Short mmCIF file of C-alpha atoms in Angstrom, two decimals:
data_model
loop_
_atom_site.label_atom_id
_atom_site.label_comp_id
_atom_site.label_asym_id
_atom_site.label_seq_id
_atom_site.Cartn_x
_atom_site.Cartn_y
_atom_site.Cartn_z
CA MET A 1 7.75 -17.14 10.87
CA LYS A 2 7.78 -15.39 7.50
CA ILE A 3 4.36 -13.97 6.61
CA TRP A 4 5.10 -11.15 4.12
CA ASP A 5 7.20 -11.48 0.98
CA ILE A 6 9.65 -8.79 -0.10
CA ALA A 7 7.31 -7.67 -2.89
CA ILE A 8 4.46 -6.80 -0.50
CA ARG A 9 6.81 -4.98 1.85
CA LEU A 10 8.33 -2.91 -0.96
CA PHE A 11 4.81 -2.22 -2.26
CA HIS A 12 3.70 -1.00 1.15
CA TRP A 13 6.57 1.40 1.78
CA THR A 14 6.66 2.67 -1.81
CA LEU A 15 2.95 3.41 -1.49
CA VAL A 16 3.59 5.31 1.74
CA VAL A 17 6.17 7.53 0.01
CA ALA A 18 4.02 8.07 -3.10
CA PHE A 19 0.92 8.87 -1.04
CA VAL A 20 2.78 11.39 1.14
CA MET A 21 4.19 13.08 -1.98
CA ALA A 22 0.76 13.18 -3.64
CA ALA A 23 -0.95 14.55 -0.52
CA TYR A 24 1.76 17.15 0.14
CA SER A 25 1.87 18.41 -3.44
CA ALA A 26 -1.95 18.58 -3.53
CA PHE A 27 -1.83 21.53 -1.12
CA GLN A 28 0.89 23.41 -3.04
CA ASP A 29 0.57 25.70 -6.06
CA LYS A 30 0.70 23.11 -8.82
CA PHE A 31 3.21 24.41 -11.28
CA GLY A 32 6.82 23.40 -11.77
CA ILE A 33 8.13 20.85 -9.31
CA TYR A 34 4.83 20.36 -7.44
CA ALA A 35 2.87 19.67 -10.62
CA ASP A 36 5.43 17.05 -11.63
CA MET A 37 5.48 15.59 -8.11
CA HIS A 38 1.70 15.25 -8.04
CA THR A 39 1.54 13.69 -11.49
CA TYR A 40 4.36 11.19 -11.00
CA ALA A 41 3.15 10.24 -7.50
CA GLY A 42 -0.36 9.70 -8.83
CA VAL A 43 0.77 7.51 -11.72
CA THR A 44 3.00 5.56 -9.34
CA ILE A 45 0.02 4.93 -7.04
CA LEU A 46 -2.04 3.76 -10.01
CA ILE A 47 0.70 1.32 -11.03
CA LEU A 48 0.98 0.05 -7.46
CA MET A 49 -2.78 -0.47 -7.19
CA VAL A 50 -2.99 -2.47 -10.41
CA TRP A 51 0.03 -4.55 -9.39
CA ARG A 52 -1.43 -5.19 -5.91
CA ILE A 53 -4.73 -6.38 -7.35
CA LEU A 54 -2.92 -8.80 -9.66
CA TRP A 55 -0.63 -9.93 -6.83
CA GLY A 56 -3.76 -10.56 -4.79
CA LEU A 57 -4.68 -13.17 -7.39
CA VAL A 58 -1.35 -14.86 -8.19
CA GLY A 59 1.04 -13.86 -5.38
CA SER A 60 2.03 -15.26 -2.00
CA GLU A 61 -0.65 -16.94 0.05
CA SER A 62 -0.78 -14.13 2.65
CA ALA A 63 -1.22 -11.55 -0.14
CA ARG A 64 -4.03 -13.36 -1.95
CA PHE A 65 -7.53 -12.00 -1.44
CA SER A 66 -8.84 -15.54 -1.19
CA SER A 67 -6.76 -16.09 1.95
CA PHE A 68 -7.90 -13.11 4.01
CA VAL A 69 -11.15 -11.64 2.62
CA ARG A 70 -13.93 -13.18 4.69
CA GLY A 71 -17.67 -12.80 5.10
CA PRO A 72 -19.68 -11.19 7.94
CA LYS A 73 -19.69 -14.37 10.04
CA ALA A 74 -15.90 -14.60 10.13
CA ILE A 75 -15.60 -10.89 10.90
CA MET A 76 -18.03 -11.12 13.82
CA GLY A 77 -16.23 -14.19 15.09
CA TYR A 78 -12.93 -12.33 15.01
CA LEU A 79 -14.44 -9.36 16.87
CA ARG A 80 -15.65 -11.71 19.61
CA HIS A 81 -12.71 -14.09 19.91
CA GLY A 82 -9.96 -12.93 17.55
CA ASP A 83 -6.29 -12.70 18.40
CA THR A 84 -4.37 -10.69 15.82
CA ALA A 85 -1.04 -12.10 17.01
CA LYS A 86 -2.02 -15.50 15.62
CA CYS A 87 -3.24 -14.24 12.25
CA ALA A 88 -0.80 -14.93 9.42
CA GLY A 89 -1.26 -11.77 7.41
CA HIS A 90 -4.43 -9.69 7.58
CA ASN A 91 -7.13 -10.55 10.07
CA PRO A 92 -10.77 -10.62 8.84
CA LEU A 93 -11.43 -7.07 10.08
CA GLY A 94 -8.20 -5.65 8.68
CA ALA A 95 -9.06 -7.22 5.33
CA LEU A 96 -11.98 -4.80 5.00
CA SER A 97 -9.70 -1.79 5.36
CA VAL A 98 -7.20 -3.27 2.89
CA VAL A 99 -9.82 -3.80 0.19
CA ALA A 100 -11.42 -0.41 0.86
CA MET A 101 -8.09 1.42 0.65
CA LEU A 102 -7.12 -0.38 -2.56
CA LEU A 103 -10.41 0.50 -4.26
CA LEU A 104 -10.41 4.11 -3.04
CA LEU A 105 -6.78 4.69 -4.03
CA LEU A 106 -7.44 3.15 -7.44
CA ALA A 107 -10.46 5.42 -7.94
CA GLN A 108 -8.49 8.45 -6.73
CA ALA A 109 -5.58 7.79 -9.07
CA VAL A 110 -7.86 7.24 -12.06
CA MET A 111 -9.87 10.40 -11.41
CA GLY A 112 -6.65 12.37 -11.02
CA LEU A 113 -5.73 11.57 -14.60
CA PHE A 114 -8.70 13.64 -15.78
CA ALA A 115 -8.74 16.39 -13.12
CA THR A 116 -7.85 20.05 -13.65
CA ASP A 117 -7.71 23.28 -11.65
CA ASP A 118 -8.42 25.29 -14.81
CA MET A 119 -5.28 27.35 -14.19
CA PHE A 120 -1.88 25.76 -13.69
CA PHE A 121 -2.47 22.04 -13.54
CA SER A 122 -4.31 19.38 -15.52
CA GLY A 123 -4.06 15.62 -15.32
CA PRO A 124 -2.33 13.78 -18.17
CA LEU A 125 -5.67 12.69 -19.68
CA ASN A 126 -7.72 15.78 -18.87
CA GLY A 127 -8.35 16.43 -22.55
CA GLU A 128 -10.26 13.14 -22.75
CA ALA A 129 -12.64 13.99 -19.89
CA GLY A 130 -14.85 16.42 -21.80
CA SER A 131 -17.79 17.67 -19.75
CA TRP A 132 -16.90 15.26 -16.94
CA ALA A 133 -13.69 17.12 -16.04
CA GLY A 134 -15.35 19.36 -13.43
CA THR A 135 -17.14 16.50 -11.72
CA LEU A 136 -14.06 14.28 -11.67
CA THR A 137 -11.97 17.14 -10.30
CA ARG A 138 -14.43 17.80 -7.47
CA LEU A 139 -14.63 14.10 -6.58
CA HIS A 140 -10.84 13.83 -6.74
CA LYS A 141 -10.45 16.65 -4.22
CA GLN A 142 -13.13 15.29 -1.89
CA LEU A 143 -11.83 11.73 -1.97
CA GLY A 144 -8.31 13.04 -1.37
CA LEU A 145 -9.41 14.48 1.97
CA VAL A 146 -11.19 11.22 2.84
CA LEU A 147 -8.03 9.24 2.05
CA ILE A 148 -5.87 11.50 4.20
CA GLY A 149 -8.30 10.89 7.06
CA LEU A 150 -8.28 7.12 6.46
CA ALA A 151 -4.48 7.06 6.26
CA THR A 152 -4.26 8.90 9.58
CA PHE A 153 -6.72 6.44 11.14
CA HIS A 154 -4.71 3.53 9.70
CA VAL A 155 -1.52 4.83 11.34
CA LEU A 156 -3.29 5.21 14.69
CA VAL A 157 -4.69 1.66 14.49
CA VAL A 158 -1.24 0.25 13.65
CA LEU A 159 0.25 2.13 16.60
CA TYR A 160 -2.50 0.77 18.86
CA TYR A 161 -1.89 -2.83 17.80
CA THR A 162 1.88 -2.34 17.98
CA LEU A 163 2.20 -0.47 21.29
CA ILE A 164 -0.88 -1.62 23.24
CA LYS A 165 -1.68 -5.11 21.94
CA LYS A 166 1.97 -5.96 21.15
CA ALA A 167 0.92 -7.58 17.87
CA GLY A 168 4.13 -6.76 16.00
CA ILE A 169 2.28 -5.49 12.92
CA LEU A 170 4.79 -2.73 12.12
CA ARG A 171 7.78 -5.00 12.65
CA ALA A 172 6.23 -7.63 10.40
CA MET A 173 5.87 -5.15 7.54
CA ILE A 174 9.56 -4.26 7.91
CA THR A 175 11.13 -7.68 8.44
CA GLY A 176 8.43 -9.85 6.87
CA THR A 177 8.35 -12.09 9.95
CA LYS A 178 6.01 -12.54 12.90
CA ALA A 179 6.72 -14.30 16.17
CA GLU A 180 3.39 -16.11 16.39
CA ALA A 181 1.14 -17.38 13.63
CA LYS A 182 -1.03 -20.44 13.16
CA LYS A 183 0.59 -21.48 9.90
CA ALA A 184 3.37 -20.22 7.65
CA PRO A 185 1.86 -18.98 4.35
CA ARG A 186 3.33 -20.09 1.04
CA MET A 187 5.65 -17.48 -0.46
CA ALA A 188 5.68 -16.72 -4.18
CA SER A 189 8.91 -15.96 -6.02
CA PRO A 190 10.06 -12.31 -6.08
CA TRP A 191 10.81 -12.88 -9.78
CA LEU A 192 7.12 -13.51 -10.33
CA ALA A 193 6.37 -10.21 -8.59
CA LEU A 194 8.84 -8.46 -10.87
CA GLY A 195 7.38 -10.23 -13.88
CA VAL A 196 3.95 -8.84 -12.99
CA LEU A 197 5.22 -5.34 -12.16
CA VAL A 198 7.35 -4.61 -15.23
CA PRO A 199 4.65 -4.94 -17.92
CA VAL A 200 2.08 -3.17 -15.73
CA ALA A 201 4.43 -0.27 -14.99
CA ALA A 202 5.68 0.04 -18.56
CA THR A 203 2.19 -0.09 -20.08
CA LEU A 204 0.61 2.44 -17.72
CA TRP A 205 3.60 4.80 -17.61
CA PHE A 206 3.94 5.11 -21.36
CA ALA A 207 0.21 5.06 -22.05
CA ILE A 208 -0.36 7.93 -19.62
CA LEU A 209 2.84 9.97 -19.77
CA GLY A 210 4.10 9.02 -23.25
#
């Protein structure tokens, strides 16, 4: 049963690559290739976050926030009786991590635009930060470490559900299909996804990088 559209799968794996590049370059001397890598990876993450939020409003049923973000009662019910193999898309508990990661990555990418190391590297909009530059830089560095920890935890959880609980989460994000689900979610057109992405990417890219 198809549960993830091609747009969500491309978003996910593009985000993985961009995040790895941003995290790796963050620990290098930021001049030359590593400065460019960090900047372009950060802007790419920002574009992906904005697109994902919009896709969560108008995209495929399994990608919409209204279909998987639930309240405390649903989360507790899932913890007591839930079976992730039968969840089409994110389960109520996983939805919390999805929303948290989206918001944290969005905040991290925005703060990175204004950050500076006062030596080799400054974000594209650092000149607009004024007296806030130091604070934003410090928060950017601290949140970066938090995100690396959360990403590591996310990988471990996926491996647990894949190898121990046999939920097929990793396979689903590659193929878009899942062997068991209660109901097949409605898929939105990939052309709609492209129609959302192009103006978002073009606007942010040129507004930030010129």
